[in-house]
Amino acid sequence: MAKEPQTPLEDELARQEQEAEVTEQAAEERLVEGELEGLIEEDAALEGEVGNPEADMLAAQVEELEQSLAEAKDQALRAAAEAQNVRRRAEQEAEKARKFALEKFVKELLPVVDSLEKALESMEDGASDVHREGVSMTLKMQLGVLNKFGVESVEPQGEPFDPQVHEAMAMVPNPELEPNTVMEVMQKGYLLNGRLVRPAMVVVSQKAN
C-alpha cells in the first residue's frame, strides 16, 4: 500500500520534532560533560587535600636536610682551617727549632772568641808578627764559622742605648754626648738569626750635672 503524501504542515511538524530531539540530545550531552568535569575537579581537589600533609612533611624533611648539610659544610670548613693552623704552627716551631738549635753551642763558643780578641789586643809590640797573625787568623776563622750559622755581633759604640740588646754596666756623665748614648763597649753582644744570645755590655752616657 502506497504511503500517502504529507502536507506541508505535517512536514514542518516533523522537522520541528527532529530539531527538538537533536537539541534535547545535545543538552543531555552537555549535562553529562559538565557532571564529568565537576567530578574531575572534585577528585583533583580531594587529591590536593589528601596530598598536602605529605607535601608538608617532605618540605620539612628537605629543609632539615638542607640545614644539616649547611652545618656539615661549616664544620668541615672549621676543621680544615684548624688543620691548616696546626700545620702552620708546626712548621713555625720546626723552623724555630732549626734556627735556634745551636743557641747553647754558640753561647759556649763566645768566651773563646772573647779570649782570642783580648789576646790580640794585649799583644805588645814585642810579640812576633807570626804570633799576631796566627791569633788574628784563628779569630777570623772562628767569627766566619759563627757568621755562617747566623751569628752576628752587636757593637753599639756611639749608638743610642737599647735595653733590648744592650746591658748598661755604668752611667757616666758626658757633656759631649747625648744622654743614653753608648760611650764604650766592654763586651760585644751576639745575635743568632736575629734573636739575642748575649747582650752587649756597655757604658752609657748621662746628662752632666
PDB file of C-alpha atoms in Angstrom:
ATOM      1  CA  MET A   1       0.000   0.000   0.000  1.00  0.00           C
ATOM      2  CA  ALA A   2       1.462   3.307  -1.113  1.00  0.00           C
ATOM      3  CA  LYS A   3       2.341   5.925   1.566  1.00  0.00           C
ATOM      4  CA  GLU A   4       0.159   8.973   1.376  1.00  0.00           C
ATOM      5  CA  PRO A   5       1.964  12.167   0.606  1.00  0.00           C
ATOM      6  CA  GLN A   6       2.384  14.552   3.614  1.00  0.00           C
ATOM      7  CA  THR A   7       1.153  18.039   3.650  1.00  0.00           C
ATOM      8  CA  PRO A   8       3.471  20.998   4.156  1.00  0.00           C
ATOM      9  CA  LEU A   9       2.118  21.354   7.682  1.00  0.00           C
ATOM     10  CA  GLU A  10       2.990  17.786   8.540  1.00  0.00           C
ATOM     11  CA  ASP A  11       6.484  18.270   7.082  1.00  0.00           C
ATOM     12  CA  GLU A  12       7.040  21.313   9.271  1.00  0.00           C
ATOM     13  CA  LEU A  13       5.866  19.492  12.399  1.00  0.00           C
ATOM     14  CA  ALA A  14       8.180  16.558  11.654  1.00  0.00           C
ATOM     15  CA  ARG A  15      11.118  18.907  11.143  1.00  0.00           C
ATOM     16  CA  GLN A  16      10.459  20.697  14.453  1.00  0.00           C
ATOM     17  CA  GLU A  17      10.191  17.366  16.291  1.00  0.00           C
ATOM     18  CA  GLN A  18      13.552  16.316  14.812  1.00  0.00           C
ATOM     19  CA  GLU A  19      15.213  19.572  15.834  1.00  0.00           C
ATOM     20  CA  ALA A  20      13.754  19.249  19.351  1.00  0.00           C
ATOM     21  CA  GLU A  21      15.222  15.734  19.630  1.00  0.00           C
ATOM     22  CA  VAL A  22      18.655  16.984  18.486  1.00  0.00           C
ATOM     23  CA  THR A  23      18.525  19.894  20.933  1.00  0.00           C
ATOM     24  CA  GLU A  24      17.492  17.641  23.792  1.00  0.00           C
ATOM     25  CA  GLN A  25      20.273  15.186  22.946  1.00  0.00           C
ATOM     26  CA  ALA A  26      22.871  17.993  22.847  1.00  0.00           C
ATOM     27  CA  ALA A  27      21.637  19.302  26.196  1.00  0.00           C
ATOM     28  CA  GLU A  28      21.940  15.850  27.710  1.00  0.00           C
ATOM     29  CA  GLU A  29      25.474  15.533  26.328  1.00  0.00           C
ATOM     30  CA  ARG A  30      26.482  18.922  27.745  1.00  0.00           C
ATOM     31  CA  LEU A  31      24.960  17.973  31.089  1.00  0.00           C
ATOM     32  CA  VAL A  32      26.922  14.745  31.151  1.00  0.00           C
ATOM     33  CA  GLU A  33      30.135  16.572  30.210  1.00  0.00           C
ATOM     34  CA  GLY A  34      29.519  19.140  32.920  1.00  0.00           C
ATOM     35  CA  GLU A  35      28.961  16.482  35.504  1.00  0.00           C
ATOM     36  CA  LEU A  36      32.121  14.709  34.418  1.00  0.00           C
ATOM     37  CA  GLU A  37      34.148  17.921  34.628  1.00  0.00           C
ATOM     38  CA  GLY A  38      32.739  18.610  38.080  1.00  0.00           C
ATOM     39  CA  LEU A  39      33.646  15.148  39.224  1.00  0.00           C
ATOM     40  CA  ILE A  40      37.189  15.566  37.849  1.00  0.00           C
ATOM     41  CA  GLU A  41      37.572  18.885  39.635  1.00  0.00           C
ATOM     42  CA  GLU A  42      36.249  17.403  42.865  1.00  0.00           C
ATOM     43  CA  ASP A  43      38.651  14.463  42.536  1.00  0.00           C
ATOM     44  CA  ALA A  44      41.542  16.867  41.941  1.00  0.00           C
ATOM     45  CA  ALA A  45      40.522  18.912  44.941  1.00  0.00           C
ATOM     46  CA  LEU A  46      40.279  15.795  47.064  1.00  0.00           C
ATOM     47  CA  GLU A  47      43.657  14.603  45.819  1.00  0.00           C
ATOM     48  CA  GLY A  48      45.135  18.011  46.665  1.00  0.00           C
ATOM     49  CA  GLU A  49      43.634  17.930  50.121  1.00  0.00           C
ATOM     50  CA  VAL A  50      44.879  14.411  50.708  1.00  0.00           C
ATOM     51  CA  GLY A  51      48.390  15.204  49.340  1.00  0.00           C
ATOM     52  CA  ASN A  52      49.042  18.393  51.340  1.00  0.00           C
ATOM     53  CA  PRO A  53      50.141  16.751  54.622  1.00  0.00           C
ATOM     54  CA  GLU A  54      52.586  14.539  52.791  1.00  0.00           C
ATOM     55  CA  ALA A  55      53.936  17.508  50.833  1.00  0.00           C
ATOM     56  CA  ASP A  56      54.355  19.473  54.043  1.00  0.00           C
ATOM     57  CA  MET A  57      56.215  16.555  55.596  1.00  0.00           C
ATOM     58  CA  LEU A  58      58.518  16.255  52.581  1.00  0.00           C
ATOM     59  CA  ALA A  59      59.189  20.001  52.606  1.00  0.00           C
ATOM     60  CA  ALA A  60      60.067  19.832  56.303  1.00  0.00           C
ATOM     61  CA  GLN A  61      62.439  16.919  55.660  1.00  0.00           C
ATOM     62  CA  VAL A  62      64.099  18.799  52.787  1.00  0.00           C
ATOM     63  CA  GLU A  63      64.556  21.869  54.974  1.00  0.00           C
ATOM     64  CA  GLU A  64      66.017  19.728  57.759  1.00  0.00           C
ATOM     65  CA  LEU A  65      68.425  18.045  55.329  1.00  0.00           C
ATOM     66  CA  GLU A  66      69.496  21.406  53.907  1.00  0.00           C
ATOM     67  CA  GLN A  67      70.175  22.693  57.419  1.00  0.00           C
ATOM     68  CA  SER A  68      72.151  19.546  58.267  1.00  0.00           C
ATOM     69  CA  LEU A  69      74.154  19.943  55.050  1.00  0.00           C
ATOM     70  CA  ALA A  70      74.946  23.584  55.864  1.00  0.00           C
ATOM     71  CA  GLU A  71      76.077  22.603  59.363  1.00  0.00           C
ATOM     72  CA  ALA A  72      78.236  19.800  57.954  1.00  0.00           C
ATOM     73  CA  LYS A  73      79.851  22.209  55.487  1.00  0.00           C
ATOM     74  CA  ASP A  74      80.520  24.711  58.265  1.00  0.00           C
ATOM     75  CA  GLN A  75      82.089  22.004  60.442  1.00  0.00           C
ATOM     76  CA  ALA A  76      84.216  20.814  57.518  1.00  0.00           C
ATOM     77  CA  LEU A  77      85.463  24.351  56.867  1.00  0.00           C
ATOM     78  CA  ARG A  78      86.265  24.845  60.547  1.00  0.00           C
ATOM     79  CA  ALA A  79      88.119  21.529  60.681  1.00  0.00           C
ATOM     80  CA  ALA A  80      90.103  22.407  57.557  1.00  0.00           C
ATOM     81  CA  ALA A  81      91.009  25.834  58.980  1.00  0.00           C
ATOM     82  CA  GLU A  82      92.060  24.289  62.290  1.00  0.00           C
ATOM     83  CA  ALA A  83      94.177  21.674  60.498  1.00  0.00           C
ATOM     84  CA  GLN A  84      95.846  24.416  58.484  1.00  0.00           C
ATOM     85  CA  ASN A  85      96.566  26.407  61.650  1.00  0.00           C
ATOM     86  CA  VAL A  86      98.037  23.344  63.343  1.00  0.00           C
ATOM     87  CA  ARG A  87     100.215  22.639  60.320  1.00  0.00           C
ATOM     88  CA  ARG A  88     101.368  26.259  60.166  1.00  0.00           C
ATOM     89  CA  ARG A  89     102.212  26.275  63.880  1.00  0.00           C
ATOM     90  CA  ALA A  90     104.105  23.007  63.499  1.00  0.00           C
ATOM     91  CA  GLU A  91     106.082  24.427  60.578  1.00  0.00           C
ATOM     92  CA  GLN A  92     106.874  27.556  62.576  1.00  0.00           C
ATOM     93  CA  GLU A  93     108.010  25.505  65.560  1.00  0.00           C
ATOM     94  CA  ALA A  94     110.158  23.314  63.325  1.00  0.00           C
ATOM     95  CA  GLU A  95     111.701  26.384  61.675  1.00  0.00           C
ATOM     96  CA  LYS A  96     112.338  27.966  65.066  1.00  0.00           C
ATOM     97  CA  ALA A  97     113.928  24.770  66.354  1.00  0.00           C
ATOM     98  CA  ARG A  98     116.139  24.598  63.273  1.00  0.00           C
ATOM     99  CA  LYS A  99     117.220  28.246  63.584  1.00  0.00           C
ATOM    100  CA  PHE A 100     117.981  28.174  67.299  1.00  0.00           C
ATOM    101  CA  ALA A 101     119.180  24.608  67.797  1.00  0.00           C
ATOM    102  CA  LEU A 102     122.755  25.936  68.013  1.00  0.00           C
ATOM    103  CA  GLU A 103     121.989  28.594  70.626  1.00  0.00           C
ATOM    104  CA  LYS A 104     123.515  26.693  73.544  1.00  0.00           C
ATOM    105  CA  PHE A 105     126.551  25.723  71.463  1.00  0.00           C
ATOM    106  CA  VAL A 106     127.062  29.345  70.365  1.00  0.00           C
ATOM    107  CA  LYS A 107     126.946  30.527  73.978  1.00  0.00           C
ATOM    108  CA  GLU A 108     129.721  28.059  74.815  1.00  0.00           C
ATOM    109  CA  LEU A 109     131.880  29.331  71.933  1.00  0.00           C
ATOM    110  CA  LEU A 110     131.561  33.046  72.691  1.00  0.00           C
ATOM    111  CA  PRO A 111     134.050  33.018  75.617  1.00  0.00           C
ATOM    112  CA  VAL A 112     136.612  31.515  73.240  1.00  0.00           C
ATOM    113  CA  VAL A 113     136.034  34.405  70.839  1.00  0.00           C
ATOM    114  CA  ASP A 114     136.373  36.872  73.712  1.00  0.00           C
ATOM    115  CA  SER A 115     139.688  35.303  74.748  1.00  0.00           C
ATOM    116  CA  LEU A 116     141.101  35.489  71.225  1.00  0.00           C
ATOM    117  CA  GLU A 117     140.096  39.146  70.911  1.00  0.00           C
ATOM    118  CA  LYS A 118     141.685  40.035  74.263  1.00  0.00           C
ATOM    119  CA  ALA A 119     144.810  38.088  73.379  1.00  0.00           C
ATOM    120  CA  LEU A 120     145.139  40.021  70.134  1.00  0.00           C
ATOM    121  CA  GLU A 121     144.609  43.356  71.893  1.00  0.00           C
ATOM    122  CA  SER A 122     147.080  42.602  74.669  1.00  0.00           C
ATOM    123  CA  MET A 123     149.973  41.598  72.417  1.00  0.00           C
ATOM    124  CA  GLU A 124     152.769  44.078  72.904  1.00  0.00           C
ATOM    125  CA  ASP A 125     154.935  45.410  70.199  1.00  0.00           C
ATOM    126  CA  GLY A 126     157.480  42.831  71.200  1.00  0.00           C
ATOM    127  CA  ALA A 127     155.241  39.966  70.024  1.00  0.00           C
ATOM    128  CA  SER A 128     156.250  38.463  66.745  1.00  0.00           C
ATOM    129  CA  ASP A 129     154.257  39.092  63.623  1.00  0.00           C
ATOM    130  CA  VAL A 130     153.777  35.362  63.293  1.00  0.00           C
ATOM    131  CA  HIS A 131     152.049  35.180  66.679  1.00  0.00           C
ATOM    132  CA  ARG A 132     149.823  38.141  65.981  1.00  0.00           C
ATOM    133  CA  GLU A 133     148.928  36.804  62.552  1.00  0.00           C
ATOM    134  CA  GLY A 134     148.200  33.351  63.968  1.00  0.00           C
ATOM    135  CA  VAL A 135     145.837  34.694  66.620  1.00  0.00           C
ATOM    136  CA  SER A 136     144.209  37.043  64.108  1.00  0.00           C
ATOM    137  CA  MET A 137     143.642  34.232  61.602  1.00  0.00           C
ATOM    138  CA  THR A 138     142.210  31.969  64.293  1.00  0.00           C
ATOM    139  CA  LEU A 139     139.828  34.712  65.436  1.00  0.00           C
ATOM    140  CA  LYS A 140     138.800  35.447  61.858  1.00  0.00           C
ATOM    141  CA  MET A 141     138.067  31.783  61.163  1.00  0.00           C
ATOM    142  CA  GLN A 142     136.089  31.480  64.376  1.00  0.00           C
ATOM    143  CA  LEU A 143     133.948  34.517  63.528  1.00  0.00           C
ATOM    144  CA  GLY A 144     133.496  33.248  59.965  1.00  0.00           C
ATOM    145  CA  VAL A 145     132.116  29.927  61.199  1.00  0.00           C
ATOM    146  CA  LEU A 146     129.739  31.673  63.585  1.00  0.00           C
ATOM    147  CA  ASN A 147     128.559  34.030  60.871  1.00  0.00           C
ATOM    148  CA  LYS A 148     127.938  31.071  58.555  1.00  0.00           C
ATOM    149  CA  PHE A 149     125.392  29.718  61.036  1.00  0.00           C
ATOM    150  CA  GLY A 150     123.575  33.044  61.507  1.00  0.00           C
ATOM    151  CA  VAL A 151     125.568  34.569  64.377  1.00  0.00           C
ATOM    152  CA  GLU A 152     126.053  38.353  64.267  1.00  0.00           C
ATOM    153  CA  SER A 153     127.980  40.574  66.652  1.00  0.00           C
ATOM    154  CA  VAL A 154     126.453  43.617  68.380  1.00  0.00           C
ATOM    155  CA  GLU A 155     128.913  46.528  68.631  1.00  0.00           C
ATOM    156  CA  PRO A 156     126.839  49.627  69.510  1.00  0.00           C
ATOM    157  CA  GLN A 157     129.658  52.117  70.001  1.00  0.00           C
ATOM    158  CA  GLY A 158     128.200  55.637  69.624  1.00  0.00           C
ATOM    159  CA  GLU A 159     124.640  54.360  69.180  1.00  0.00           C
ATOM    160  CA  PRO A 160     121.603  55.108  71.392  1.00  0.00           C
ATOM    161  CA  PHE A 161     121.224  52.714  74.282  1.00  0.00           C
ATOM    162  CA  ASP A 162     118.746  49.897  73.535  1.00  0.00           C
ATOM    163  CA  PRO A 163     117.718  47.819  76.563  1.00  0.00           C
ATOM    164  CA  GLN A 164     116.561  45.047  74.233  1.00  0.00           C
ATOM    165  CA  VAL A 165     120.124  44.226  73.152  1.00  0.00           C
ATOM    166  CA  HIS A 166     122.358  46.239  75.497  1.00  0.00           C
ATOM    167  CA  GLU A 167     123.177  45.845  79.160  1.00  0.00           C
ATOM    168  CA  ALA A 168     124.331  49.027  80.892  1.00  0.00           C
ATOM    169  CA  MET A 169     127.252  48.349  83.218  1.00  0.00           C
ATOM    170  CA  ALA A 170     127.714  52.014  84.192  1.00  0.00           C
ATOM    171  CA  MET A 171     126.284  55.506  83.639  1.00  0.00           C
ATOM    172  CA  VAL A 172     128.910  58.233  83.137  1.00  0.00           C
ATOM    173  CA  PRO A 173     128.190  61.988  82.770  1.00  0.00           C
ATOM    174  CA  ASN A 174     129.427  63.240  79.418  1.00  0.00           C
ATOM    175  CA  PRO A 175     128.573  66.752  78.130  1.00  0.00           C
ATOM    176  CA  GLU A 176     129.895  65.911  74.650  1.00  0.00           C
ATOM    177  CA  LEU A 177     127.340  63.135  74.014  1.00  0.00           C
ATOM    178  CA  GLU A 178     123.590  62.959  74.068  1.00  0.00           C
ATOM    179  CA  PRO A 179     122.251  61.233  77.195  1.00  0.00           C
ATOM    180  CA  ASN A 180     121.748  57.475  76.866  1.00  0.00           C
ATOM    181  CA  THR A 181     124.440  57.082  74.234  1.00  0.00           C
ATOM    182  CA  VAL A 182     126.776  54.078  74.299  1.00  0.00           C
ATOM    183  CA  MET A 183     130.191  55.512  75.195  1.00  0.00           C
ATOM    184  CA  GLU A 184     132.119  52.260  75.429  1.00  0.00           C
ATOM    185  CA  VAL A 185     131.563  48.583  74.629  1.00  0.00           C
ATOM    186  CA  MET A 186     133.044  46.473  77.378  1.00  0.00           C
ATOM    187  CA  GLN A 187     131.928  43.184  75.800  1.00  0.00           C
ATOM    188  CA  LYS A 188     130.314  42.633  72.427  1.00  0.00           C
ATOM    189  CA  GLY A 189     126.846  41.144  72.191  1.00  0.00           C
ATOM    190  CA  TYR A 190     125.690  38.475  69.755  1.00  0.00           C
ATOM    191  CA  LEU A 191     122.506  37.566  67.881  1.00  0.00           C
ATOM    192  CA  LEU A 192     121.570  34.162  66.488  1.00  0.00           C
ATOM    193  CA  ASN A 193     119.266  34.537  63.466  1.00  0.00           C
ATOM    194  CA  GLY A 194     118.038  37.823  64.875  1.00  0.00           C
ATOM    195  CA  ARG A 195     117.450  36.577  68.411  1.00  0.00           C
ATOM    196  CA  LEU A 196     119.600  37.837  71.252  1.00  0.00           C
ATOM    197  CA  VAL A 197     122.097  35.277  72.550  1.00  0.00           C
ATOM    198  CA  ARG A 198     124.128  37.658  74.682  1.00  0.00           C
ATOM    199  CA  PRO A 199     123.581  41.369  75.290  1.00  0.00           C
ATOM    200  CA  ALA A 200     126.377  43.839  74.721  1.00  0.00           C
ATOM    201  CA  MET A 201     127.840  45.119  77.986  1.00  0.00           C
ATOM    202  CA  VAL A 202     128.192  48.884  77.624  1.00  0.00           C
ATOM    203  CA  VAL A 203     128.928  52.144  79.411  1.00  0.00           C
ATOM    204  CA  VAL A 204     126.186  54.738  78.811  1.00  0.00           C
ATOM    205  CA  SER A 205     126.409  58.498  78.891  1.00  0.00           C
ATOM    206  CA  GLN A 206     124.166  60.617  81.033  1.00  0.00           C
ATOM    207  CA  LYS A 207     123.477  64.332  81.297  1.00  0.00           C
ATOM    208  CA  ALA A 208     126.296  66.234  83.012  1.00  0.00           C
ATOM    209  CA  ASN A 209     125.439  67.985  86.277  1.00  0.00           C
TER     210      ASN A 209
END
